[in-house]
Short mmCIF file of C-alpha atoms and ligand atoms in Angstrom, two decimals:
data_model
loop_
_atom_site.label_atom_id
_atom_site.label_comp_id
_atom_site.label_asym_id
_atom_site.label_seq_id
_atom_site.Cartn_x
_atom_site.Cartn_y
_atom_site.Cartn_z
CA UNK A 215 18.75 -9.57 -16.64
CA UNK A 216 16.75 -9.76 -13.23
CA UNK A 217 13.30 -10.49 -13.88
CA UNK A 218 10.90 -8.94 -11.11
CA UNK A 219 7.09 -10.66 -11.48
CA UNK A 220 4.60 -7.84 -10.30
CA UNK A 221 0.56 -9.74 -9.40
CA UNK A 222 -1.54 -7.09 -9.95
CA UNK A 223 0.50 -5.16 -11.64
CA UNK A 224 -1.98 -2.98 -13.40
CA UNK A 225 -3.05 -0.69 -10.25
CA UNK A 226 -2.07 2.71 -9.31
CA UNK A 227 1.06 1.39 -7.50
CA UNK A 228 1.43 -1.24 -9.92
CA UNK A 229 2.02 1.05 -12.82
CA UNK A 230 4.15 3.36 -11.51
CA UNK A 231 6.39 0.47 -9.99
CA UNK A 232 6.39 -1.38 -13.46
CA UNK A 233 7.76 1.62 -14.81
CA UNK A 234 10.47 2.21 -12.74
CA UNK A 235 11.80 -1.41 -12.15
CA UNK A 236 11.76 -0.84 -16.17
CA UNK A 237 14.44 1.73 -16.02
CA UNK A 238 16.10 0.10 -13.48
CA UNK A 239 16.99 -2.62 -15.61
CA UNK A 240 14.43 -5.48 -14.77
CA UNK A 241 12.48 -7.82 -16.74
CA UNK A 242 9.00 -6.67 -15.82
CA UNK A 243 6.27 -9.19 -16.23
CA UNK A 244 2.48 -8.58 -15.58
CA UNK A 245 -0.04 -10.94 -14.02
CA UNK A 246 -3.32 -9.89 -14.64
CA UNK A 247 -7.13 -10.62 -15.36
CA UNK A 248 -6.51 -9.17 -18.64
CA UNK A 249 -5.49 -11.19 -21.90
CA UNK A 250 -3.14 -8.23 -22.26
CA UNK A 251 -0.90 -9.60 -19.50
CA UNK A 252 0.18 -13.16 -17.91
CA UNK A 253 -2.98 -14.88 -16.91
CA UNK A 254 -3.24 -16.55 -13.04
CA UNK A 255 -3.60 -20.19 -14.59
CA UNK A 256 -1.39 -21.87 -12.71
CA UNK A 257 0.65 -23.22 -16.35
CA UNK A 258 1.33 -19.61 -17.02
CA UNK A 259 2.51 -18.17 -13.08
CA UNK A 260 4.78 -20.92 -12.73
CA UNK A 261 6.49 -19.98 -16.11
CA UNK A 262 6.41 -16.41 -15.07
CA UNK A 263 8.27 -17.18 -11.96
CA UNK A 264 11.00 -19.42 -12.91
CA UNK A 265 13.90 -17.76 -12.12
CA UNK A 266 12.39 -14.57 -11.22
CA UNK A 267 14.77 -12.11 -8.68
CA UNK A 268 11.01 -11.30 -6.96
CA UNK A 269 7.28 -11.77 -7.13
CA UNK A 270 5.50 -8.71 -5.92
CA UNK A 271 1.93 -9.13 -5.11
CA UNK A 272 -0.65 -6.17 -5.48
CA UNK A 273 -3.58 -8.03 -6.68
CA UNK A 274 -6.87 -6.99 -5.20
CA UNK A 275 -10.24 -5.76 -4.99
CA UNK A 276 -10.00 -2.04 -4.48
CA UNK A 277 -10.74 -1.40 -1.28
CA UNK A 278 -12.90 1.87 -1.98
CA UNK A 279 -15.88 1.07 -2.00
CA UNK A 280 -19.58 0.40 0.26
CA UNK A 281 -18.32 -2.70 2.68
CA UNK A 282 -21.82 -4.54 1.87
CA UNK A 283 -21.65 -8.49 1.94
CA UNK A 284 -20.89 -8.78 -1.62
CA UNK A 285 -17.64 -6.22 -1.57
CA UNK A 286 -16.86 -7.55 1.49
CA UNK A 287 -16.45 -10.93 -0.08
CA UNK A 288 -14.62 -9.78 -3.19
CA UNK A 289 -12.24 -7.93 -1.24
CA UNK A 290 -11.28 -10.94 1.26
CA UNK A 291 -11.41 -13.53 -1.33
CA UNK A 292 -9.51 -11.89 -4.08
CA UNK A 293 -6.49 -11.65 -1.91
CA UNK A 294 -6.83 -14.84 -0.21
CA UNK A 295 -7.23 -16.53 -3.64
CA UNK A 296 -4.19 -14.69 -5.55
CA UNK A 297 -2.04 -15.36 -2.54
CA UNK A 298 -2.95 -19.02 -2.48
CA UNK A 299 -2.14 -19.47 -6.58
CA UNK A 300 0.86 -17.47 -5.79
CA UNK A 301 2.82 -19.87 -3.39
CA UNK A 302 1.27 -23.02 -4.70
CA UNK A 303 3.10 -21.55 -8.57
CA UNK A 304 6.23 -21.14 -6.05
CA UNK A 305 6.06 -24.51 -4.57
CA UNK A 306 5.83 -25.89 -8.19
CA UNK A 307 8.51 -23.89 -9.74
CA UNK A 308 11.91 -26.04 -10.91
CA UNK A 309 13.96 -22.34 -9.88
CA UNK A 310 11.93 -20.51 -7.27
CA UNK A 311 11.79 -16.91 -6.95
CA UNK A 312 14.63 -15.60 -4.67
CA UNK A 313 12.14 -12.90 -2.84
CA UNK A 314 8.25 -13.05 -2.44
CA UNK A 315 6.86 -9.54 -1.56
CA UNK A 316 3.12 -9.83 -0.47
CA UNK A 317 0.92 -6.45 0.25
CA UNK A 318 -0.49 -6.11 3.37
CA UNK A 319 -1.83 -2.70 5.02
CA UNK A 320 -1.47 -0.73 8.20
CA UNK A 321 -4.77 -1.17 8.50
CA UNK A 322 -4.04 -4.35 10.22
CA UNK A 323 -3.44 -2.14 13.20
CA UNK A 324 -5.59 -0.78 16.14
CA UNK A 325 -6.85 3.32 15.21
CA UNK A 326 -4.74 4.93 17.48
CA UNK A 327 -3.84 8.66 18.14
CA UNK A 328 -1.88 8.26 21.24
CA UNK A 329 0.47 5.67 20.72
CA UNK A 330 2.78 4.53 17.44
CA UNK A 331 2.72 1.15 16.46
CA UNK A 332 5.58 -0.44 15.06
CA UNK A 333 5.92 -4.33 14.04
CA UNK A 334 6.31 -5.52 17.64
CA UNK A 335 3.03 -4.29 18.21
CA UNK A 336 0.64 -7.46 19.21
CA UNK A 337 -2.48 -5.99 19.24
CA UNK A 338 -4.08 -5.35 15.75
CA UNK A 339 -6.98 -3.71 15.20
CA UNK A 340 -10.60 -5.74 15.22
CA UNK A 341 -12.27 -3.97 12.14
CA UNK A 342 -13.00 -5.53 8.77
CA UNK A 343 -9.83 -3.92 7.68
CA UNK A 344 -7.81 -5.01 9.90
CA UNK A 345 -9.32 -8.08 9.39
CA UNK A 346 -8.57 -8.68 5.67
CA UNK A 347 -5.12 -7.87 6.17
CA UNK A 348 -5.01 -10.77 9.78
CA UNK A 349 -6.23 -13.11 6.74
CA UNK A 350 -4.10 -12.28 4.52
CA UNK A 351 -0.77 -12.15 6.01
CA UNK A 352 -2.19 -15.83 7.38
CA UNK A 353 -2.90 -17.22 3.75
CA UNK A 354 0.92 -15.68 3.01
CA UNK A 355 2.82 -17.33 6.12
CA UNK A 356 1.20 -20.13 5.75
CA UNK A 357 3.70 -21.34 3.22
CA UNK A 358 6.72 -21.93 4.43
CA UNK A 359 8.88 -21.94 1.37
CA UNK A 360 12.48 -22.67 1.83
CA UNK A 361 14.43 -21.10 -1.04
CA UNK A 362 12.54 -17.99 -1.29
CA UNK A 363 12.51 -15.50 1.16
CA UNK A 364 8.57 -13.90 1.99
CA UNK A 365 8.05 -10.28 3.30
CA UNK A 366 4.71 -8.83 4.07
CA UNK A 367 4.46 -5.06 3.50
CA UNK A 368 1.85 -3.41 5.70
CA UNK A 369 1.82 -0.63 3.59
CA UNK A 370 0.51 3.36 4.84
CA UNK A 371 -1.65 5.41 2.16
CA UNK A 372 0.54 6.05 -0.74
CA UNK A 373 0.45 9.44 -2.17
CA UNK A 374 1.29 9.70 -6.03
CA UNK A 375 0.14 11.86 -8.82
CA UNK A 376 -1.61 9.64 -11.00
CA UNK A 377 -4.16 7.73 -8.21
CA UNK A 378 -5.12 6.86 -4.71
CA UNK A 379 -5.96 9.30 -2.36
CA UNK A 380 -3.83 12.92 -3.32
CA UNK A 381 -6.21 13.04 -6.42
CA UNK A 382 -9.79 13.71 -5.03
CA UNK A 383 -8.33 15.66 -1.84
CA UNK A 384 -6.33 18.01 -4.52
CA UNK A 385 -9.24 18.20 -6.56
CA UNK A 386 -12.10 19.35 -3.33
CA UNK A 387 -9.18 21.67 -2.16
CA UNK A 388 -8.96 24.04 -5.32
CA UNK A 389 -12.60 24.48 -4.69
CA UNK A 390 -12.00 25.42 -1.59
CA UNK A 391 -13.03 22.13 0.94
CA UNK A 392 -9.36 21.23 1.33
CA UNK A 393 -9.93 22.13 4.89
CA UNK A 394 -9.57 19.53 8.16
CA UNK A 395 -11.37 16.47 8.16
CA UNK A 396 -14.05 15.72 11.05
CA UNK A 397 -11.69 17.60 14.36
CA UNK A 398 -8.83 16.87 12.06
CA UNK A 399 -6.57 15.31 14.96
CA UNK A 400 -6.94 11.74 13.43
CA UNK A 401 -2.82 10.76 12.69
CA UNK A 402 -2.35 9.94 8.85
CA UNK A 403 0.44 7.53 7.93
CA UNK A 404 1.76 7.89 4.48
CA UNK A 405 4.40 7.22 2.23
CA UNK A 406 5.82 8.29 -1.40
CA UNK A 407 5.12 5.83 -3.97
CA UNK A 408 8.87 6.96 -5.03
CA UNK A 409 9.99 5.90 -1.46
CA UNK A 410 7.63 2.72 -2.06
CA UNK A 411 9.81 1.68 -4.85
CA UNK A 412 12.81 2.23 -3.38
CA UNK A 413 11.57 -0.10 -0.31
CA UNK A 414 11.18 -2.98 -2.76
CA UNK A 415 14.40 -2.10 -4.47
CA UNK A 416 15.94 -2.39 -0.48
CA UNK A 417 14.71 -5.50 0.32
CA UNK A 418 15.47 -7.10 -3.02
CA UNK A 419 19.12 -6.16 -2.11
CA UNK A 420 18.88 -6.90 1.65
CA UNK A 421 18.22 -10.49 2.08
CA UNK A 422 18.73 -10.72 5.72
CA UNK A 423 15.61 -8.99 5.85
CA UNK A 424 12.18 -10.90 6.38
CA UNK A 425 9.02 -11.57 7.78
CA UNK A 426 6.42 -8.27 8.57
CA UNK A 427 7.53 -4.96 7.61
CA UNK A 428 5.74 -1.54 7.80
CA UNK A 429 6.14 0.87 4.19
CA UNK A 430 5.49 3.93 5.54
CA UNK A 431 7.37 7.26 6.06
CA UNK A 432 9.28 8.45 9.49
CA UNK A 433 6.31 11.24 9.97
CA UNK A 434 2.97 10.75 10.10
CA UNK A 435 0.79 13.74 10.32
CA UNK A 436 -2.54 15.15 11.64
CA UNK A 437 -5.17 15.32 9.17
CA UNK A 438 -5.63 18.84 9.99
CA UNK A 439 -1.53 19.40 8.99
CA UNK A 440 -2.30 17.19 5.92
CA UNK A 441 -4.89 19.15 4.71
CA UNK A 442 -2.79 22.76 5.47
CA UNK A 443 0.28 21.12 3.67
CA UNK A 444 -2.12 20.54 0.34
CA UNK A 445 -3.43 23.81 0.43
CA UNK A 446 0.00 25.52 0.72
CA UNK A 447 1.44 23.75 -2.31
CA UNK A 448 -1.40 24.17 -4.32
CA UNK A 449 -1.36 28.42 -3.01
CA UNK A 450 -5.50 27.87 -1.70
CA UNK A 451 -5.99 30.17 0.93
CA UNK A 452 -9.34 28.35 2.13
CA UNK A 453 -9.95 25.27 3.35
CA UNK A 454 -13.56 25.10 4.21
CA UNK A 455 -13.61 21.86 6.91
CA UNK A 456 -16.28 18.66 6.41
CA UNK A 457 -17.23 18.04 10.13
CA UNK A 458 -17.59 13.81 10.86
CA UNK A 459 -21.38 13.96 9.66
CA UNK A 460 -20.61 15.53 6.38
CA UNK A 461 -18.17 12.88 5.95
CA UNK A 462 -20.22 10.13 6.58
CA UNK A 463 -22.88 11.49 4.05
CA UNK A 464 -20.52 12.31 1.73
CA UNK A 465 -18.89 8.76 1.59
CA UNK A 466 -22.52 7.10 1.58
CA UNK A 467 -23.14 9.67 -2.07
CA UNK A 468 -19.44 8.77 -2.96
CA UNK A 469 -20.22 4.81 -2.26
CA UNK A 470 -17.25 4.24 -0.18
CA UNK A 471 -16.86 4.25 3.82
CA UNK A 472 -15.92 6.91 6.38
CA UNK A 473 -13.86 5.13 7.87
CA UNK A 474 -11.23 5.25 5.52
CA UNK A 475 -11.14 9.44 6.66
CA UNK A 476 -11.68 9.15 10.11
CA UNK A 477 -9.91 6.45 11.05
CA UNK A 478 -6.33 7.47 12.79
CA UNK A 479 -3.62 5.66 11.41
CA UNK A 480 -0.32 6.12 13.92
CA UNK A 481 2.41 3.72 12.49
CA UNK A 482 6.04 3.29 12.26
CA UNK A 483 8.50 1.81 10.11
CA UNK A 484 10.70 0.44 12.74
CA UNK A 485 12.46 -2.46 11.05
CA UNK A 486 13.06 -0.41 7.93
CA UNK A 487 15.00 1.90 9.92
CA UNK A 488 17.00 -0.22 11.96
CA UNK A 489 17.70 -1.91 8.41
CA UNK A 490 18.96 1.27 7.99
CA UNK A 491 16.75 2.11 4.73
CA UNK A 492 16.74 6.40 4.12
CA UNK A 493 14.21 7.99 3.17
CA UNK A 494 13.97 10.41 0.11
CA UNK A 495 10.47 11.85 1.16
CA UNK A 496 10.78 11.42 4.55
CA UNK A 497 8.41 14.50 5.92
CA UNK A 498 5.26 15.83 4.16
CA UNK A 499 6.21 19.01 2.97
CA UNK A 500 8.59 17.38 0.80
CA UNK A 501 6.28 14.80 -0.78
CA UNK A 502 3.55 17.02 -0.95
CA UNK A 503 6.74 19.49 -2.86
CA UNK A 504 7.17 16.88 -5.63
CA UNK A 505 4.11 15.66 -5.96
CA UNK A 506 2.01 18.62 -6.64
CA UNK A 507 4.84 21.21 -8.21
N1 LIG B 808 -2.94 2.43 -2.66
C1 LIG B 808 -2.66 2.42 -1.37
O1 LIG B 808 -2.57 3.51 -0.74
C2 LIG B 808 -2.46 1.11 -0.62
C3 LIG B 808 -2.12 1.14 0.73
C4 LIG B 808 -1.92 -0.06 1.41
C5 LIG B 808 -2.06 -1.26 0.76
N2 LIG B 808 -2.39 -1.26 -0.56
C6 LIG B 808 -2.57 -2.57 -1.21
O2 LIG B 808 -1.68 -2.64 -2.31
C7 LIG B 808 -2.29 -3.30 -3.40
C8 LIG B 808 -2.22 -2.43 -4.64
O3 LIG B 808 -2.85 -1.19 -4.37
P1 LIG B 808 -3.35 -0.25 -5.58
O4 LIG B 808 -3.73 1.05 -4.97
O5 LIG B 808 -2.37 -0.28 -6.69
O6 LIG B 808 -4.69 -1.02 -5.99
P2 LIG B 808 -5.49 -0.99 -7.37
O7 LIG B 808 -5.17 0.23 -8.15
O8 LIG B 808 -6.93 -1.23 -7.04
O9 LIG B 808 -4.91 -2.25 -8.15
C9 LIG B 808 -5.11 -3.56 -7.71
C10 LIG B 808 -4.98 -4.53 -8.85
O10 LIG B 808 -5.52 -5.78 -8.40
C11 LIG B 808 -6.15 -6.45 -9.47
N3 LIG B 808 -7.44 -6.95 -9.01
C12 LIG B 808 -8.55 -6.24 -8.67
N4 LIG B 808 -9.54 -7.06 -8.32
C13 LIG B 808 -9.07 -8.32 -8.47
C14 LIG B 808 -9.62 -9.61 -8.28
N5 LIG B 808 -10.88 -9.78 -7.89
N6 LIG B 808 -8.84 -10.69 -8.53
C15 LIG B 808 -7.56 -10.53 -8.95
N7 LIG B 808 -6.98 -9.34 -9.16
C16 LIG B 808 -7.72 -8.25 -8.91
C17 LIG B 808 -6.35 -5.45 -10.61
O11 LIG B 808 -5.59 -5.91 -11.73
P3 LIG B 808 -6.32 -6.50 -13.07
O12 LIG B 808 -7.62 -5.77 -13.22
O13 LIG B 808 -5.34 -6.16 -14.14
O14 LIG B 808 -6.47 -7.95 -12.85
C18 LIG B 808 -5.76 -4.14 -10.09
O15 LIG B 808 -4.93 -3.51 -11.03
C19 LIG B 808 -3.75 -3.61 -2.98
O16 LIG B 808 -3.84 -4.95 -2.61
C20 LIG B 808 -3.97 -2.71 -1.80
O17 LIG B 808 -4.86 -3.28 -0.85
C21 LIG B 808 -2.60 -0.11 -1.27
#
């Protein structure tokens, strides 16, 4: 049986990925701060990872929140840290795992509306995010592990039912303040956490592929067409708008940052495609059909 190692593995993606590497067949273990799970002593994640077909890492402080010194911290270090325990388990394992899948985010790259960015793009972005994600694709590439293969996945926002963003944004538009963010022209990249899956499941079976790769659908969006797709599937025929200001209020009451709205996120999955990975959400409509019906 293939055994797939998921860091992290406790999250909103985590779950739902658990579960369907599950049904797929796999030996799913769990590394986690909680005695429920694995532990990250290094005794324990090199036992987890003999033999394993893949490691995927998702461990990390959640990146909602007020970037004050302290968060800022916690979110650096706990995915600097994890990533370090990670390879050094690797390095120490008797049968290394064949694939090492590390998260990364498309926040790594410059807010753009005018321009995609794809891989070959060599100028990232200079905010904190973008930051967090230089440092820890550096911690990750740093090792340079010969019998097990290392992708970073600079992962869009991921839209499923049970977490991340679709939740609250569903929630404010049945009371009608689904409506365009700020002038709603910021681009939104995205992807199905089904289609997320079925990216690891592709480069587990594709092992010519390696190195950066962007998980995120064909079509990004506008906010503004975001925002009209959620209200059509959930039949609300007002969408009262939140200009920038509102937003930045709102996210100082919520504790978390504007940014995360306003930003504009305009990336491509270029090596996917040439990989010649499909797509089974590729366009909104049809994400926003499952996920909400
Ligand atoms: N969700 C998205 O749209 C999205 C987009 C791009 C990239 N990503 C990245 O993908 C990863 C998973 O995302 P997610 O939405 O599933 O996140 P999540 O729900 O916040 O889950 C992250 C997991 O990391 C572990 N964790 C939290 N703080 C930690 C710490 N200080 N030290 C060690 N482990 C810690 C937690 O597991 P335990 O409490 O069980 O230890 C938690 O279950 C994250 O690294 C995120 O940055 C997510």
């Amino acid at each position: 049986m293939k055994k797939v190692v998921i860091t992290g593995g406790t999250g909103f993606i985590g779950t739902y990925i658990a579960k369907r590497f599950h049904e797929s067949g796999f030996l799913v273990v769990i590394v986690s701060r909680s005695p429920k799970h694995v532990s990250w002593s290094p005794v324990e994640l090199i036992e987890a990872f003999e033999g394993a077909s893949v490691v995927i890492n998702l461990a990390g402080k959640n990146i909602n929140c007020t970037y004050n010194e302290a968060n800022k911290s916690a979110i650096v270090q706990s995915r600097i840290n994890t990533t370090l325990w990670i390879g050094n388990a690797i390095e120490a394992c008797k049968k290394p795992p064949e694939l090492w899948i590390n998260a990364s985010a498309t926040g790594i790259y410059k807010s753009t509306t005018d321009r995609p960015m794809t891989e070959n793009e060599t100028q990232l972005g200079d905010d904190f995010l973008s930051d967090v994600a230089r440092q820890w694709e550096k911690t990750f590439f740093g090792f340079n592990l010969t019998d097990t293969r290392q992708v970073a996945l600079r992962t869009s926002v991921v839209l499923g039912r049970d977490g991340g963003v679709l939740k609250p944004l569903v929630t404010l538009s049945r009371l009608w303040l689904g409506g365009k963010q700020a002038d709603g022209n910021q681009i939104f990249s995205w992807i199905h956490i089904e289609d997320y899956f079925r990216t690891l499941i592709f480069l587990c079976d594709n092992d010519s592929v390696r190195g950066v790769i962007n998980s995120t659908s064909p079509n990004p969006i506008t906010n503004n067409d975001f925002m009209c797709s959620i209200r059509k599937h959930l039949r609300v025929l007002i969408g009262i708008c939140a200009p920038a200001f509102i937003i930045k209020l709102g996210a100082r009451v919520m504790g978390t940052e504007p940014e995360l709205i306003l930003n504009s996120s305009y990336i491509l999955p270029k090596r996917l495609l040439d990989a010649g990975f499909q797509f089974a959400y590729p366009d909104i409509d049809k994400a926003l059909y499952n996920l909400l019906k």
